[in-house]
Coordinates of C-alpha atoms in Angstrom, one line a residue:
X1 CA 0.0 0.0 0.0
X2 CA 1.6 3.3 -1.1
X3 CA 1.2 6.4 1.2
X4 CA -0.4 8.9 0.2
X5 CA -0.9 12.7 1.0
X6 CA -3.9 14.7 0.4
X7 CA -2.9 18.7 -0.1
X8 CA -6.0 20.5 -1.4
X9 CA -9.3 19.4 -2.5
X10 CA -7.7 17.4 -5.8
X11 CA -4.1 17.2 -5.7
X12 CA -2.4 13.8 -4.2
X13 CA 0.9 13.2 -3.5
X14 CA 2.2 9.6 -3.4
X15 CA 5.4 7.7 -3.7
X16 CA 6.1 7.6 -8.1
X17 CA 5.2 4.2 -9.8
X18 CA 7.7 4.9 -12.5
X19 CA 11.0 4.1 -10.5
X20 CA 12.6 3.8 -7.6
X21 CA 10.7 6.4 -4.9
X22 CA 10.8 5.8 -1.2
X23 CA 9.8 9.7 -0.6
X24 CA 6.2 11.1 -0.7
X25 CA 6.4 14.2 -2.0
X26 CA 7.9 13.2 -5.6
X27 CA 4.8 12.5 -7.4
X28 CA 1.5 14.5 -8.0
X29 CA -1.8 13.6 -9.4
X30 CA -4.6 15.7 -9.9
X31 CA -7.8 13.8 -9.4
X32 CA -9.9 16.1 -10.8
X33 CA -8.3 15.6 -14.1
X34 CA -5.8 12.9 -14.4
X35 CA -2.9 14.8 -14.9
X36 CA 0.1 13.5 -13.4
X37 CA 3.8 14.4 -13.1
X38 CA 7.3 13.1 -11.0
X39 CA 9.3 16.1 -10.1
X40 CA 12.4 13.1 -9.9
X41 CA 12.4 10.9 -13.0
X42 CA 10.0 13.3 -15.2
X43 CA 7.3 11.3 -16.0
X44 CA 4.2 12.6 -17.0
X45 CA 0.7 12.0 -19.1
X46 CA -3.1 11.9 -17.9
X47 CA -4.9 9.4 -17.1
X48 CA -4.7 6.7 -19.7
X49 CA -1.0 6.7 -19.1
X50 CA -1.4 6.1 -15.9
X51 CA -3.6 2.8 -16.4
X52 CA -1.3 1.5 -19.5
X53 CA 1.6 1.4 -16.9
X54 CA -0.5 -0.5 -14.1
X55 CA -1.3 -2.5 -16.8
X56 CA -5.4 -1.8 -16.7
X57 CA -6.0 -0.1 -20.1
X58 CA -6.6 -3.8 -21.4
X59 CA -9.4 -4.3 -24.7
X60 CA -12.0 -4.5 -22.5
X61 CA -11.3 -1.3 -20.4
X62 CA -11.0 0.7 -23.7
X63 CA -14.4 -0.4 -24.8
X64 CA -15.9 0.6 -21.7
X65 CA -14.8 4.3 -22.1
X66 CA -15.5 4.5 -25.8
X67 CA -17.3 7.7 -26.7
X68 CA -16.6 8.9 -22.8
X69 CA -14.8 11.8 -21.9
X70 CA -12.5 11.0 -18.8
X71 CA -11.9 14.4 -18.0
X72 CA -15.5 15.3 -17.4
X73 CA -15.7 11.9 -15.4
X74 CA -13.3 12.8 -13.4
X75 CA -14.6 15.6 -12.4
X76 CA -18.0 14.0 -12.2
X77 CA -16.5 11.6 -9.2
X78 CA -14.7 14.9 -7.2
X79 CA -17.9 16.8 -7.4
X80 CA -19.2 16.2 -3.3
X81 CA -22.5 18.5 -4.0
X82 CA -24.5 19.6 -1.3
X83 CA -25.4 15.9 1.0
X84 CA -29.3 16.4 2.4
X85 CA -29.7 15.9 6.0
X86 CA -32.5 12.6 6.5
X87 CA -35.8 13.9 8.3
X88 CA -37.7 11.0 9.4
X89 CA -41.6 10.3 8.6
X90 CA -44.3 8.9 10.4
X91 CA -44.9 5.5 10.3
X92 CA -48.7 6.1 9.8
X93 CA -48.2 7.5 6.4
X94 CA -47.9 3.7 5.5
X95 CA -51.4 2.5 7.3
X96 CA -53.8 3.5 4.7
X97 CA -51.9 1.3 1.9
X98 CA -49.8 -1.1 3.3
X99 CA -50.7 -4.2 2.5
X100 CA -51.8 -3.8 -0.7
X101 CA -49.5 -5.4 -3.2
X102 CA -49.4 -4.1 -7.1
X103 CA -51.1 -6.4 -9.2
X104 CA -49.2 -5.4 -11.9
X105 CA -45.5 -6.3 -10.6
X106 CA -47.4 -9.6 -9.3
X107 CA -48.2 -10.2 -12.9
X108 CA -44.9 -9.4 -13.8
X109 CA -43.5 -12.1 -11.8
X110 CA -41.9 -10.0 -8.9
X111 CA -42.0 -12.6 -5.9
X112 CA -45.2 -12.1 -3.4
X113 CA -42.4 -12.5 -0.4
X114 CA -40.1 -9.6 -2.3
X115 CA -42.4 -7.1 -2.4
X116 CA -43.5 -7.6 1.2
X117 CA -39.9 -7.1 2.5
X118 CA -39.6 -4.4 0.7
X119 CA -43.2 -3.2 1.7
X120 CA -44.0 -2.3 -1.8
X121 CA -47.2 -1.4 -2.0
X122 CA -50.5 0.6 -3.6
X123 CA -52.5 3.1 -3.1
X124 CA -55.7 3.1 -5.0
X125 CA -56.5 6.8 -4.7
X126 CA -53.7 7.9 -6.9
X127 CA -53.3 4.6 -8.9
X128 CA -49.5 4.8 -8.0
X129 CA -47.4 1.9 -6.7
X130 CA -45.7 3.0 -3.4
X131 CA -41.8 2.1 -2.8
X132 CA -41.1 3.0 0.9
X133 CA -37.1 4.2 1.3
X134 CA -35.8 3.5 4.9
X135 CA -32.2 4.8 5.8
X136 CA -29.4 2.1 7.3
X137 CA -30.8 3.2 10.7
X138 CA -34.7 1.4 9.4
X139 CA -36.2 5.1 9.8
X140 CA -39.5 5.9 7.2
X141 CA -37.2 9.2 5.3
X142 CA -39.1 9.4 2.1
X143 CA -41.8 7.5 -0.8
X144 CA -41.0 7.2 -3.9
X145 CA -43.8 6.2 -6.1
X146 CA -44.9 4.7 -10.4
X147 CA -47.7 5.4 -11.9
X148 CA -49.3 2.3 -12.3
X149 CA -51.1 2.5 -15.5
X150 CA -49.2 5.2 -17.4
X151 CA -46.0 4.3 -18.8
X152 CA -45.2 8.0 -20.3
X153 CA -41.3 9.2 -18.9
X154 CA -42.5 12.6 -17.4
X155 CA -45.3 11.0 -15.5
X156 CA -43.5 7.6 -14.9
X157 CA -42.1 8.4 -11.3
X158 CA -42.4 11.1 -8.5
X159 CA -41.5 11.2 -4.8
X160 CA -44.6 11.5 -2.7
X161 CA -45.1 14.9 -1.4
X162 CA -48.7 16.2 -0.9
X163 CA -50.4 12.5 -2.3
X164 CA -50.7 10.6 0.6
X165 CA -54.3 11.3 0.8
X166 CA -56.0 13.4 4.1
X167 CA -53.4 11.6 6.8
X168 CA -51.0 14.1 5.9
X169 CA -53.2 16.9 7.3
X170 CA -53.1 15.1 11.1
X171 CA -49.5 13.9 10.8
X172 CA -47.5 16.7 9.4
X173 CA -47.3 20.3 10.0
X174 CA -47.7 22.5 6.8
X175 CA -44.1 23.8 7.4
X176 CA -42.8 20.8 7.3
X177 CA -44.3 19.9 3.9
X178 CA -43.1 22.8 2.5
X179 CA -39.9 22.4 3.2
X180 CA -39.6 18.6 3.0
X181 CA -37.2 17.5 0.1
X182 CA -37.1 14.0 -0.8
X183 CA -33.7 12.4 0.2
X184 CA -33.1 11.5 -3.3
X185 CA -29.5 11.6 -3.3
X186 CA -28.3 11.0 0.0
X187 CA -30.1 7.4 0.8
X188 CA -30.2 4.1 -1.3
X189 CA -33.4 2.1 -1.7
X190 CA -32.9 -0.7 0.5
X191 CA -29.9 0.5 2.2
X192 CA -31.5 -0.6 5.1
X193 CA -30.7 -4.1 4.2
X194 CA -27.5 -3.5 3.2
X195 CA -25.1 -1.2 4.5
X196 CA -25.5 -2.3 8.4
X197 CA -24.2 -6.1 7.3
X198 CA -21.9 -4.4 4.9
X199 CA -20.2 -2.7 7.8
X200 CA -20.5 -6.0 9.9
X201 CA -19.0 -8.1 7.6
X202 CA -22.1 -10.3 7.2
X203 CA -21.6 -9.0 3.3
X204 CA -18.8 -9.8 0.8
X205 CA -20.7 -8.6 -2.6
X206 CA -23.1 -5.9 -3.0
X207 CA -25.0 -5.1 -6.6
X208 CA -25.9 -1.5 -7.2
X209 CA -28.5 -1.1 -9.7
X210 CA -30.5 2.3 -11.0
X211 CA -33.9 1.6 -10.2
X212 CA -36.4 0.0 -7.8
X213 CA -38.0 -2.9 -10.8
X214 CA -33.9 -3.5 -11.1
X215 CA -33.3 -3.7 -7.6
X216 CA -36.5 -6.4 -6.8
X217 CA -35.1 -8.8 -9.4
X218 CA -31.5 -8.6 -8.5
X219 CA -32.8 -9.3 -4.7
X220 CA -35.1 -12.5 -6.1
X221 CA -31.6 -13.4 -7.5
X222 CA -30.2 -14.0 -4.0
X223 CA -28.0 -11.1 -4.3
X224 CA -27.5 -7.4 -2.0
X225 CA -28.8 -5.0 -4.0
X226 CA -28.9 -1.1 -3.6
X227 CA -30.9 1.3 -6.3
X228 CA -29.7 4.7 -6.8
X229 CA -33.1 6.3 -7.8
X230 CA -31.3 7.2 -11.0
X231 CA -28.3 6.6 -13.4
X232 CA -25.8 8.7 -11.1
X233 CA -25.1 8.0 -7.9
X234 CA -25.3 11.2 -5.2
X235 CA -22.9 12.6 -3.2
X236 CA -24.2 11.3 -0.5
X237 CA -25.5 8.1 -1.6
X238 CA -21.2 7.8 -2.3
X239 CA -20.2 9.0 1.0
X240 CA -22.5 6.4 2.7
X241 CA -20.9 3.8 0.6
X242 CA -17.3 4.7 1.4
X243 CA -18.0 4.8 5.2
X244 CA -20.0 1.0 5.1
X245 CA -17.0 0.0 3.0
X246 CA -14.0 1.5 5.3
X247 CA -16.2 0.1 8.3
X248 CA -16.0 -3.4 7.0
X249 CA -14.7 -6.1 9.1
X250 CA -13.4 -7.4 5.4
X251 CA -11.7 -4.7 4.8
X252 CA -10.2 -4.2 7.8
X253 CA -8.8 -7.8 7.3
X254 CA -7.3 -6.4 4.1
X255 CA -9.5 -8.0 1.6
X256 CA -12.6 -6.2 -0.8
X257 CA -16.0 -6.4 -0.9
X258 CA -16.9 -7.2 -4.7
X259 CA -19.1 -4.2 -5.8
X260 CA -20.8 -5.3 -9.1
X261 CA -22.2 -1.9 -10.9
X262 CA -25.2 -3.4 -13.0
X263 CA -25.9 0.3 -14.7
X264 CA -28.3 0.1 -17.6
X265 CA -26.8 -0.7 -20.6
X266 CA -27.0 2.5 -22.6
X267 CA -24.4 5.5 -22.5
X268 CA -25.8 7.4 -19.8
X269 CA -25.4 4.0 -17.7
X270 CA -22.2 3.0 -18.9
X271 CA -21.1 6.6 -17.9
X272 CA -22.3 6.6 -14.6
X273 CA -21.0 3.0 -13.3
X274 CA -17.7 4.2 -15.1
X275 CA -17.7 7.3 -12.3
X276 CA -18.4 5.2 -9.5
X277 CA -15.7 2.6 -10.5
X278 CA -13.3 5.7 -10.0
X279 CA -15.0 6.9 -6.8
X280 CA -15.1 3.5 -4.9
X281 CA -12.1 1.4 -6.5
X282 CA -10.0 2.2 -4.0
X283 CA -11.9 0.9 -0.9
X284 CA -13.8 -1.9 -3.1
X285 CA -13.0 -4.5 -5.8
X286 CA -15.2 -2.7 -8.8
X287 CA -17.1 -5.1 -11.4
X288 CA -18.8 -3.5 -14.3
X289 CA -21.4 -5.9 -15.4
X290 CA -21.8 -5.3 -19.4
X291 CA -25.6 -5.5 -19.5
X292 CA -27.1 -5.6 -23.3
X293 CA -27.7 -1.7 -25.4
X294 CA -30.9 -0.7 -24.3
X295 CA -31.6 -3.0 -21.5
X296 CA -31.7 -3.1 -17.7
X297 CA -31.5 -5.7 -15.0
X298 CA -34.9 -5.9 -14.4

């Protein structure tokens, strides 16, 4: 393990992979950008340089970055954005629909047991199927919701916010409403299963995935799954990660946990799982799993 120095909010200083070094101090990377230079034996380049000589710029990793632009990527991965603080809901916001499964991810073939786990569930009045999101500590922070019916994108999915019918009036202040703001990207869906055991140790491989229908299969799979409620993953959602993964009993016995990124197959996917490869290949042994153009694990 080489030491390394942190001076600034992207430069890193380490010992130089391209000879000798045995002093920190030598070598410079900026991790914003890739650049990176030896103020002893010269060398120099960006990031693909860097990979070549560590010998990871293989077929398969040049595929994988086809068409992307690492220096935006890079910066994508540095970029800590503002993390949303986790106000917990009442539990009662659940009472009027839970229970309830969607017939239509029944008919799908989503396992009965599945979405009672995950408390997926329906409310009738708005003809939306209800995804509960719980944080690592099991707290009710947030809803998010599908039409059930109406497929169209702009319509397709919402965070709850003034829908959960006439309990809302006897459970939450107006104040609060109004300045309630979905945890979107801070929490995981189904973090709550996850990222405890991660930390434990009771986890070696977790599979992060973009969305809930993704997440349910990936679960009925037999595998750890966390949704990002997205392609990217937030600045948040990547701190928690780090922390679970530094916290691990596995890693503190100097082995990995395997993080497979199962990103929909299309270029926004490909981009994202790319970024968080960067962000979390340090602390994790990263997996891209190449999924199909055009499809997604669910």
């Amino acid at each position: 393990v080489r030491p390394v120095e942190y001076r600034g909010k992207t430069e890193l200083w380490s010992l130089c992979p391209f000879h000798d070094d045995r002093n920190v101090g030598s070598f410079s990377v900026d991790s914003s950008t890739g650049n990176h230079f030896c103020w002893v034996c010269g060398a120099q380049g960006g990031l693909v340089s860097l990979l070549k000589h560590f010998g990871l710029w293989t077929q398969k990793m040049r595929s994988a970055f086809k068409g992307i632009d690492l220096t935006a990527l890079l910066k994508g991965t540095s970029d800590r954005g503002k993390v949303q603080s986790l106000t917990p809901l009442p539990e009662a916001l659940l009472a009027h629909i839970k229970g309830y499964r969607p017939r239509r991810y029944v008919s799908k073939g989503h396992m009965r047991h599945i979405l009672d786990n995950m408390e997926v569930c329906y409310d009738d009045q708005h003809q939306r199927i209800c995804f509960p999101v719980r944080s690592a500590t099991q707290d009710l922070v947030g809803i998010q919701s599908r039409v059930a019916f109406d497929t169209s994108q702009h319509l397709r999915w919402k965070w709850y916010r003034f829908e959960l019918g006439d309990m809302q009036k006897y459970l939450l202040e107006p104040e609060f409403l109004d300045a309630y703001e979905p945890p979107r990207s801070t929490v995981f869906y189904n973090e709550h299963q996850v990222l405890i055991p991660l930390a434990q140790g009771a986890i070696d491989c977790v599979v992060i995935v973009e969305g809930m229908g993704g997440a349910l299969r990936v679960m009925a799979a037999g595998y750890p799954v966390l949704a990002t409620f997205g392609t990217r993953m937030g600045a948040g959602q990547k701190q928690r990660m780090l922390n679970a993964l530094r916290q691990s009993v596995i890693s503190r016995h100097g082995h990995k946990v395997r993080v497979v990124l199962a990103h929909d197959g299309d270029a926004p996917g490909r981009q994202a799982a790319l970024e968080v490869l960067f962000y979390l290949g340090m602390e994790a042994d990263c997996v891209l799993a190449e999924l199909p153009q055009g499809k997604d694990p669910e």
